[in-house]
mmCIF file of C-alpha atoms in Angstrom:
data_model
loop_
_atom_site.group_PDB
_atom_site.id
_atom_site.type_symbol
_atom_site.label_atom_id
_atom_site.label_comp_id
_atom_site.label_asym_id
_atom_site.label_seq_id
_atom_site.Cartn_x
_atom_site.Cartn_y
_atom_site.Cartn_z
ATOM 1 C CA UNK A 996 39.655 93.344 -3.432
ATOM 2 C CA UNK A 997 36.403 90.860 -3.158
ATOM 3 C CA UNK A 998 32.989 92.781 -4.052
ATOM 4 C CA UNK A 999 31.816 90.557 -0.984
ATOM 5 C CA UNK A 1000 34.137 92.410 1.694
ATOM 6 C CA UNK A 1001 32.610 95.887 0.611
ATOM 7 C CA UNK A 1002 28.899 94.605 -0.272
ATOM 8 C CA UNK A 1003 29.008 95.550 -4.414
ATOM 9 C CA UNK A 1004 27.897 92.630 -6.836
ATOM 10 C CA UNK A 1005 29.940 94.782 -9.666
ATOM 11 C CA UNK A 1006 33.757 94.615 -9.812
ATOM 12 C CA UNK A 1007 33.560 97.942 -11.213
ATOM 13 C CA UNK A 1008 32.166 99.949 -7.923
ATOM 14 C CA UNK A 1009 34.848 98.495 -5.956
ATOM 15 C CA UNK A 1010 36.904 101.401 -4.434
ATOM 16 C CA UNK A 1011 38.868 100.036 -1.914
ATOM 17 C CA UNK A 1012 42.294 98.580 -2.698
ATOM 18 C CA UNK A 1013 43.768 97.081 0.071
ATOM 19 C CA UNK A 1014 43.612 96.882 3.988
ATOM 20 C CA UNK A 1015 46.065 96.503 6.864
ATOM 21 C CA UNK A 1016 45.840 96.853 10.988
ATOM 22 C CA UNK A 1017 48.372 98.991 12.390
ATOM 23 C CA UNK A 1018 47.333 98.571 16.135
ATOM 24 C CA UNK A 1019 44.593 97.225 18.058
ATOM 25 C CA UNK A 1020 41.278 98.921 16.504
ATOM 26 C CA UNK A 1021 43.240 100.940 14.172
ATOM 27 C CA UNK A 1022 43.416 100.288 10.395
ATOM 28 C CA UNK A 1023 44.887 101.796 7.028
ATOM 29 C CA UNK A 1024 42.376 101.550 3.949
ATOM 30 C CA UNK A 1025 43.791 101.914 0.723
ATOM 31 C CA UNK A 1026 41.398 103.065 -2.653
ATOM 32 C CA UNK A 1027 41.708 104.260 -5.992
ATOM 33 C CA UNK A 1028 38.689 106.548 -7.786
ATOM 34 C CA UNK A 1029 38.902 106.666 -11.589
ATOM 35 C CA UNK A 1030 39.373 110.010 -13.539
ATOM 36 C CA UNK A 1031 35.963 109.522 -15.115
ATOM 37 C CA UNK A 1032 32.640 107.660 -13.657
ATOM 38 C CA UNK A 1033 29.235 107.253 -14.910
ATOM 39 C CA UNK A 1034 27.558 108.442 -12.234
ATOM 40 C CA UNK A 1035 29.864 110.256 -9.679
ATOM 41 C CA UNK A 1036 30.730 112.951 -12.248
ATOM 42 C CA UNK A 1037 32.914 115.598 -11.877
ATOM 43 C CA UNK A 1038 32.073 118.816 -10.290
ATOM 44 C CA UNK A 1039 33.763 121.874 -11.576
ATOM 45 C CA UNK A 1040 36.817 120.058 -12.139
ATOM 46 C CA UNK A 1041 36.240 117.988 -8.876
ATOM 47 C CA UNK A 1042 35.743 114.448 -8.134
ATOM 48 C CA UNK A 1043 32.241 113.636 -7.273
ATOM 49 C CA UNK A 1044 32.115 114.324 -3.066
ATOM 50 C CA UNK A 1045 29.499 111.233 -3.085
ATOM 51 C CA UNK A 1046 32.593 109.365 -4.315
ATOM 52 C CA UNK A 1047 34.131 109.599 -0.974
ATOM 53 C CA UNK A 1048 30.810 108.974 0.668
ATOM 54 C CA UNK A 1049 30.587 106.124 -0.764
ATOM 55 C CA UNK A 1050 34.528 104.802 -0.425
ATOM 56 C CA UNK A 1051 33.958 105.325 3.257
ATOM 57 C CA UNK A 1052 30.630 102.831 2.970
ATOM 58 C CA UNK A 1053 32.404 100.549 1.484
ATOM 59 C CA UNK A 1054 34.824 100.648 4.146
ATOM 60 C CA UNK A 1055 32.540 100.230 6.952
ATOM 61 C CA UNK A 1056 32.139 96.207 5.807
ATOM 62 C CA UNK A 1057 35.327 95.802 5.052
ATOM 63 C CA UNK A 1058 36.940 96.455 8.293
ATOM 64 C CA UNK A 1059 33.735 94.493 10.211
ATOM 65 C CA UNK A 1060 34.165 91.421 7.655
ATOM 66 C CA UNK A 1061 38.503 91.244 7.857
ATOM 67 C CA UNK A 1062 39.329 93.381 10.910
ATOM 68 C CA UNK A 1063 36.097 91.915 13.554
ATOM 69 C CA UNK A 1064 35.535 88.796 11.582
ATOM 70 C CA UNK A 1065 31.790 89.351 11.179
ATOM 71 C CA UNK A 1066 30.097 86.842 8.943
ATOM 72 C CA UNK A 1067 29.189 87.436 5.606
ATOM 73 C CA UNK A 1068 25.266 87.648 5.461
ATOM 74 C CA UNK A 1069 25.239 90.331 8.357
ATOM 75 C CA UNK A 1070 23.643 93.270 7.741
ATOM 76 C CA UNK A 1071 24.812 97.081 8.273
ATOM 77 C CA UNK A 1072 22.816 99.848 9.029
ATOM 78 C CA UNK A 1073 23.778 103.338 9.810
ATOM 79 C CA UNK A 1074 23.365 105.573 12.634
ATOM 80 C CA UNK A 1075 24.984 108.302 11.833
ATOM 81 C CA UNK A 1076 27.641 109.910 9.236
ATOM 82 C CA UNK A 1077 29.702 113.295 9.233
ATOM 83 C CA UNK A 1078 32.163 114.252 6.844
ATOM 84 C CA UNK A 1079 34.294 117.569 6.199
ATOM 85 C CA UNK A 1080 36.513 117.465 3.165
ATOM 86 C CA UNK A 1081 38.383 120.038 1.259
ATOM 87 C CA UNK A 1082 37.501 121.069 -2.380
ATOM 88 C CA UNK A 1083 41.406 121.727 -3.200
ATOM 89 C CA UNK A 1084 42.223 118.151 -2.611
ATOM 90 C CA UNK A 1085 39.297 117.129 -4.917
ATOM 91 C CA UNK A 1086 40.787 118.255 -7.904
ATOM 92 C CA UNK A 1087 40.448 115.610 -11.166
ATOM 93 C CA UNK A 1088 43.778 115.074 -12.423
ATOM 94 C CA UNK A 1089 46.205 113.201 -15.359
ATOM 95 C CA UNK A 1090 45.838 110.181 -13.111
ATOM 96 C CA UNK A 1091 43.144 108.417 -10.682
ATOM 97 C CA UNK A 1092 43.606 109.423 -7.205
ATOM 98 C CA UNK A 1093 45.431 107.221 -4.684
ATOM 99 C CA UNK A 1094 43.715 107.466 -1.224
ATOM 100 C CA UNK A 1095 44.785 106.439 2.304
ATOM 101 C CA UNK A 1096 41.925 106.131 5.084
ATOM 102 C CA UNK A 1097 43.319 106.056 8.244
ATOM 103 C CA UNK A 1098 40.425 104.658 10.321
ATOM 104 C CA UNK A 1099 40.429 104.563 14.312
ATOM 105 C CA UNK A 1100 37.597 102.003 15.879
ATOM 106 C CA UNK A 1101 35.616 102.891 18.895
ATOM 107 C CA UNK A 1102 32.647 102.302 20.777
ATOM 108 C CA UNK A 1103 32.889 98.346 19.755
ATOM 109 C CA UNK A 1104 29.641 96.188 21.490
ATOM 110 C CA UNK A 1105 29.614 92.715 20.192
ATOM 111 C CA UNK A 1106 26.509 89.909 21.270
ATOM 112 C CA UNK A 1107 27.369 86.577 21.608
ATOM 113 C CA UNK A 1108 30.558 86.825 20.645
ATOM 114 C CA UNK A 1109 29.783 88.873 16.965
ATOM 115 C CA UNK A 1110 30.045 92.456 16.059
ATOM 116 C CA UNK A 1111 27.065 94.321 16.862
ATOM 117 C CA UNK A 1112 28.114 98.020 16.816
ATOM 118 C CA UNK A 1113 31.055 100.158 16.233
ATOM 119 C CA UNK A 1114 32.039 103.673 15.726
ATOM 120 C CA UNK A 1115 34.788 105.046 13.035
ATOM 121 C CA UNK A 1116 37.030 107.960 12.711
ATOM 122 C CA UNK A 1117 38.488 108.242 9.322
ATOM 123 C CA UNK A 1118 41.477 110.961 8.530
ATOM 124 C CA UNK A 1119 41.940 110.802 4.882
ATOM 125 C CA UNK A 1120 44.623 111.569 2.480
ATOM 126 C CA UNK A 1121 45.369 111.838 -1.132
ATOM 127 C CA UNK A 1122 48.699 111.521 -2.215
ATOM 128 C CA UNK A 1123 50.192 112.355 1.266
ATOM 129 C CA UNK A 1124 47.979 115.533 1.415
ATOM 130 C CA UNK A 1125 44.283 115.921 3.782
ATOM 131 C CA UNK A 1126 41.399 115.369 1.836
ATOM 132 C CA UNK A 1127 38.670 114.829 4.429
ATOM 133 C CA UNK A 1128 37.791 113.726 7.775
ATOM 134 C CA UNK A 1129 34.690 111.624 8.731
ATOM 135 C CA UNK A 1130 33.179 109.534 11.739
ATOM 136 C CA UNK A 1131 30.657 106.854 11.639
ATOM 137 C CA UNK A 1132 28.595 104.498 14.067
ATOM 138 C CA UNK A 1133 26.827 102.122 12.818
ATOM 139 C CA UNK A 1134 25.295 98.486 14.202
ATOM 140 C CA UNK A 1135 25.208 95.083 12.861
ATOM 141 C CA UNK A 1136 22.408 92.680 12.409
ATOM 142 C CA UNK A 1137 22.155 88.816 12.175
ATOM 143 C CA UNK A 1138 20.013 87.073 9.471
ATOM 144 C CA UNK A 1139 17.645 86.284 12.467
ATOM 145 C CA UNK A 1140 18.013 89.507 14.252
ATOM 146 C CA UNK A 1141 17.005 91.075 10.871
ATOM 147 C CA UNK A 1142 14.682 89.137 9.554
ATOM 148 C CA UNK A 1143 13.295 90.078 13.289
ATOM 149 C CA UNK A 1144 13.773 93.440 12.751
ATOM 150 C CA UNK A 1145 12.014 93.891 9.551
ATOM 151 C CA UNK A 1146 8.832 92.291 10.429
ATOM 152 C CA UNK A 1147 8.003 90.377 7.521
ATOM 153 C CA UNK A 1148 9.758 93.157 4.968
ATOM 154 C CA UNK A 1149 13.650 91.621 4.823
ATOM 155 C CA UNK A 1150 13.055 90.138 1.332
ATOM 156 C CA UNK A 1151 14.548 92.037 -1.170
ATOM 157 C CA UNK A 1152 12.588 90.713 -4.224
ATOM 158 C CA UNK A 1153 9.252 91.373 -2.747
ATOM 159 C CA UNK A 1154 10.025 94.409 -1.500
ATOM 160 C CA UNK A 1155 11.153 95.575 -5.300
ATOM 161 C CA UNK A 1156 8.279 93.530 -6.210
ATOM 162 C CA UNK A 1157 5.481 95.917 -4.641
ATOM 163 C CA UNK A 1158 7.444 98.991 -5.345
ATOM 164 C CA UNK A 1159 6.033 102.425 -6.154
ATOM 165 C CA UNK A 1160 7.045 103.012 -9.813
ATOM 166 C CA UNK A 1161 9.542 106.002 -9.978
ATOM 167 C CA UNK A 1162 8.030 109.455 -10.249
ATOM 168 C CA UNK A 1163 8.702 111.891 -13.135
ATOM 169 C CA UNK A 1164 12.289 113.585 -12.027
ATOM 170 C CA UNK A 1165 13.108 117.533 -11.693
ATOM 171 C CA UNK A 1166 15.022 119.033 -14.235
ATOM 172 C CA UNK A 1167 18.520 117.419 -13.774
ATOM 173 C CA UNK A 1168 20.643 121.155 -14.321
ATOM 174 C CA UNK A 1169 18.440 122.015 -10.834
ATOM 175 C CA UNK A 1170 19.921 118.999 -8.891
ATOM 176 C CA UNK A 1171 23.514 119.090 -10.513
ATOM 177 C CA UNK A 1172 22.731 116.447 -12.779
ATOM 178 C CA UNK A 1173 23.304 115.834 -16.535
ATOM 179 C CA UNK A 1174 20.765 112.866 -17.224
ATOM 180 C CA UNK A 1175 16.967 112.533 -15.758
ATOM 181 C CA UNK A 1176 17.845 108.827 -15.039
ATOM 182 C CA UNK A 1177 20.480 110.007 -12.537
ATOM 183 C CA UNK A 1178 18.023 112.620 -10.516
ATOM 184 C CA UNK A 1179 16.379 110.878 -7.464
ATOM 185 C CA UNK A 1180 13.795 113.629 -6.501
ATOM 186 C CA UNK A 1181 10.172 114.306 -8.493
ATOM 187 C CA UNK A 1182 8.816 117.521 -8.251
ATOM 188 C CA UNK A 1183 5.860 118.554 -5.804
ATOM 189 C CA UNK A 1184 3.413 121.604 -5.621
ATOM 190 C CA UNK A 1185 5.221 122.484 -2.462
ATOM 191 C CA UNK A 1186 8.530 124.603 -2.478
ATOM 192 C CA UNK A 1187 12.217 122.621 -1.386
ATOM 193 C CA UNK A 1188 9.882 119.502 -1.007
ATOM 194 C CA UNK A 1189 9.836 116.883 -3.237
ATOM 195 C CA UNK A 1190 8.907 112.561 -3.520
ATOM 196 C CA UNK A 1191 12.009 110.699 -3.416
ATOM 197 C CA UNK A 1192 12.238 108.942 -6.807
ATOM 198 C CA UNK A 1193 13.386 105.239 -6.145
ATOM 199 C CA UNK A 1194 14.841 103.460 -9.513
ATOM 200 C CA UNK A 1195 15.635 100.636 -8.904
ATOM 201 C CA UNK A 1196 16.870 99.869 -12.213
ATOM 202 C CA UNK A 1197 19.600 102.213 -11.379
ATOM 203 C CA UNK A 1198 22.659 100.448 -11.515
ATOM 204 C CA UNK A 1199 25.033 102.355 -9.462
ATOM 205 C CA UNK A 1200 22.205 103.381 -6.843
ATOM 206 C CA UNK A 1201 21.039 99.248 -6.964
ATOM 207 C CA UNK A 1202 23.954 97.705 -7.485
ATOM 208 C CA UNK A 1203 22.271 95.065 -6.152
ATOM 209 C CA UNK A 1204 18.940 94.180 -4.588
ATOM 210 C CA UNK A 1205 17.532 95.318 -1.506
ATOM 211 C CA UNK A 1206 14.844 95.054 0.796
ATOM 212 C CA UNK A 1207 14.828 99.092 1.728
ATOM 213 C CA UNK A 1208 15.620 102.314 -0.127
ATOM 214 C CA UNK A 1209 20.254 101.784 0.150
ATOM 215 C CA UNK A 1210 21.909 104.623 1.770
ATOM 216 C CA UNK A 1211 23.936 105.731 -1.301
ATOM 217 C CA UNK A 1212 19.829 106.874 -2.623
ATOM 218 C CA UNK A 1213 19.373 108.299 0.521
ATOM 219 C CA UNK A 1214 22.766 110.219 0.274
ATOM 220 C CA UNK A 1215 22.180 111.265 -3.095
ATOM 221 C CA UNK A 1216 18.591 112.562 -2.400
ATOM 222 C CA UNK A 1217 20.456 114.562 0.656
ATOM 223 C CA UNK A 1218 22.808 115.985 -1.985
ATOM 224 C CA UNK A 1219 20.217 116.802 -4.518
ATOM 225 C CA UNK A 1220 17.646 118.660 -1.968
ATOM 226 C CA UNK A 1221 20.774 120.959 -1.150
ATOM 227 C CA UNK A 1222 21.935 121.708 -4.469
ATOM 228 C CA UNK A 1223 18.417 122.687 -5.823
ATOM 229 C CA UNK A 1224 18.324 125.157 -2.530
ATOM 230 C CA UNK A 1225 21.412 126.584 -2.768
ATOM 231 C CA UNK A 1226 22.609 129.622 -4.574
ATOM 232 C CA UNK A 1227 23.439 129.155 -8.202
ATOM 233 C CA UNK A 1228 27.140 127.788 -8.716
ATOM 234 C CA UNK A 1229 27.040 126.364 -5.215
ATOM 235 C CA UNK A 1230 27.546 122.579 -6.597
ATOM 236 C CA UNK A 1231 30.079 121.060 -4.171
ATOM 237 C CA UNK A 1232 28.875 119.588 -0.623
ATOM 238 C CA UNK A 1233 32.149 120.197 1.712
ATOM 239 C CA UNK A 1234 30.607 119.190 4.813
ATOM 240 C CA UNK A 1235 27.757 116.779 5.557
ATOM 241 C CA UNK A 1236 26.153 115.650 8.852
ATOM 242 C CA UNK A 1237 23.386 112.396 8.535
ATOM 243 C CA UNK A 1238 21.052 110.796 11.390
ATOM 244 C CA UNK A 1239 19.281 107.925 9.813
ATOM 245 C CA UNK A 1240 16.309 106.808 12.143
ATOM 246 C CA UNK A 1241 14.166 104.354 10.313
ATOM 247 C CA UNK A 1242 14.409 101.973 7.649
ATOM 248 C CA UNK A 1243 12.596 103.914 4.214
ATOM 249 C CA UNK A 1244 10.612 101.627 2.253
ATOM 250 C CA UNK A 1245 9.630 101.126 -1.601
ATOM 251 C CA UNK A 1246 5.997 100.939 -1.568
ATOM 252 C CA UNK A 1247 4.878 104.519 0.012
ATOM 253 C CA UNK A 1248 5.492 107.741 -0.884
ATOM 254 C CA UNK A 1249 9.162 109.447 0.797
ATOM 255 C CA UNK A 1250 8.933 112.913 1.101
ATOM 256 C CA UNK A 1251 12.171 114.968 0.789
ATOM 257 C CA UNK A 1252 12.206 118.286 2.490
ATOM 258 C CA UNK A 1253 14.773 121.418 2.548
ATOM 259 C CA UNK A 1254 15.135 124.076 4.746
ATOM 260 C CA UNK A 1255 17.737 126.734 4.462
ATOM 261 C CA UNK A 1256 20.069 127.315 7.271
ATOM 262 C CA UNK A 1257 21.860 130.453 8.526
ATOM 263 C CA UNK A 1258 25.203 130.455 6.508
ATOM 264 C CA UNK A 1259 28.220 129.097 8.177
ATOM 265 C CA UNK A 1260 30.895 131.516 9.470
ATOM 266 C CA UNK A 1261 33.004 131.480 6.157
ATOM 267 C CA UNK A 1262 30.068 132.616 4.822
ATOM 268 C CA UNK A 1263 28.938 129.193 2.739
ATOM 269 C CA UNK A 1264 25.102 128.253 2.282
ATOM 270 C CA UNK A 1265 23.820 125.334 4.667
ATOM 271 C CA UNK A 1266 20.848 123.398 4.041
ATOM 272 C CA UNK A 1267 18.839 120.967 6.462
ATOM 273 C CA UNK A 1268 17.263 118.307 4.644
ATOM 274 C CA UNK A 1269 14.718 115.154 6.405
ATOM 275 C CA UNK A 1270 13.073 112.331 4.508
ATOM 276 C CA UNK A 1271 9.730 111.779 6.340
ATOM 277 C CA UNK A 1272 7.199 108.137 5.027
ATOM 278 C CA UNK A 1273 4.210 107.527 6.996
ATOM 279 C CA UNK A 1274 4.959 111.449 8.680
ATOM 280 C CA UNK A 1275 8.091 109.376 10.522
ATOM 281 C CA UNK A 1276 11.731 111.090 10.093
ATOM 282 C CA UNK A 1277 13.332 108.259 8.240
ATOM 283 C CA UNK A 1278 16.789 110.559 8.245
ATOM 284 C CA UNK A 1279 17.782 114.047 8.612
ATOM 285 C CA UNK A 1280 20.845 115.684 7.573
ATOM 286 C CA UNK A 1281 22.339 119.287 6.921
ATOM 287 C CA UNK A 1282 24.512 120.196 4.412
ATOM 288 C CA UNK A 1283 26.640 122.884 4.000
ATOM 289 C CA UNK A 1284 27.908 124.051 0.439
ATOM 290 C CA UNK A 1285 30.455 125.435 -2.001
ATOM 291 C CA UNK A 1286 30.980 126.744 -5.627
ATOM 292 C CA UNK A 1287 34.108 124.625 -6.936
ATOM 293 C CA UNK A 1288 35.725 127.722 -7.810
ATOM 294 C CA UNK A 1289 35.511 128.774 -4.307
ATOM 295 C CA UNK A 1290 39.006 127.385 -3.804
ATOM 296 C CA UNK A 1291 42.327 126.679 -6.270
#
């Protein structure tokens, strides 16, 4: 698979394994995790649930690049994400698990002739059996539309340039973490709020650079503000729901903020989580999560 068609400079972070179109606006997406990864470790005997996160991303310009032929150079930015997905089916075992993303296209606007925005519904298996089920929109952006867009901000070495250095993290055990490089949120005199820690040395979360804060980071902050508000043991996000509404940048403060929710009705602790810069939402998201033993 070409790191291009998935937006990864390392050979390594490519999930995807193949692609095919079944029907009009209908595709199969094929991908392989490995049994072990430096930074989407396992949970409790589970794959990393950012792992699928982030094999869905890397779907999103795949299908726009082979199955809508936009041009490389294009840029993608999210509107929203949702994804349920069941522990059981998360299990690490002898071999790396074989995936199948079955992804239905909706919602399509093109301008002048190019992809401009596009919604996806993803039913996804693992060896034959359901994993998880997701749905995306997200819109597409010319160089000149972004450039446009970013008002003077779209270059990606200036931007790391003038970055804030990162902030001292939390304990990693509080945010399901094993190494302080990995944590993405610095501690605060406030309660469940936190400054998003932006390292972009990181080379998983900056695979390669950027002009904004990537939404893997973004994602992973998400993550971390639940685990460190959920009950003790409750490691494993089964359900996520994301708006993002603005673009967060490198050189001011991001503020991460928690809130926990009611429990759903099985009973499992949810957590609403924004990311606020200048006192603008940048995204908000809620959470809802699960001991790994919750399930066998």
């Amino acid at each position: 698979m070409p790191r291009e068609y998935v937006h990864r400079a390392s050979f390594a972070e490519v999930l995807p394994t193949g692609w095919h179109q079944s029907a009009p606006d209908e595709f199969t997406v094929t991908a392989q995790w490995p049994r072990r990864h430096s930074f989407y470790t396992e949970q409790g005997g589970l794959h990393d649930p950012m792992l699928l996160w982030e094999t869905i991303r890397q779907s999103l310009p795949l299908l726009s690049h082979t199955g809508y032929a936009l041009p490389f150079g294009h840029r993608l930015s999210w509107e929203r994400f949702r994804c349920t997905l069941r522990p059981e089916a998360m299990r690490i075992q002898l071999t790396p698990a074989d995936l199948e993303l079955r992804v239905s296209c909706s919602g399509i606007r093109r301008s002048r002739g190019q992809l401009a925005a596009i919604s996806m519904d993803f039913a996804i298996t693992r060896d034959g059996a359901p994993l998880a089920t997701a749905d995306t929109r997200f819109v597409c952006h010319s160089p000149a539309v972004y450039e446009r867009l970013r008002a003077g901000r779209a270059d990606p070495a200036h931007a790391l340039a003038t970055a804030l250095p990162p902030a001292p993290p939390v304990p990693p055990h509080l945010v399901g973490r094993t190494l302080g490089h990995d944590v993405v949120l610095s501690p605060t005199a406030t309660p469940r709020r936190w400054q998003l820690r932006a390292d972009t040395s990181h080379p998983i979360l900056f695979d390669h650079p950027v002009d904004h804060a990537p939404g893997v980071l973004l994602l992973e902050a998400a993550r971390q503000a639940a685990l460190a508000t959920s009950p003790a043991g409750h490691t494993v996000p089964v359900e996520l729901e994301v708006s993002f509404s603005r673009f967060v940048e490198y050189n001011a403060p991001c503020w991460i903020t928690a809130t926990p929710l009611d429990p759903d009705p099985q009973g499992r602790p949810r957590t609403h989580v924004t990311a606020t810069q200048h006192d603008r939402v940048a995204y908000a998201a809620t959470l809802t999560t699960e001991s790994p033993a919750g399930r066998r």
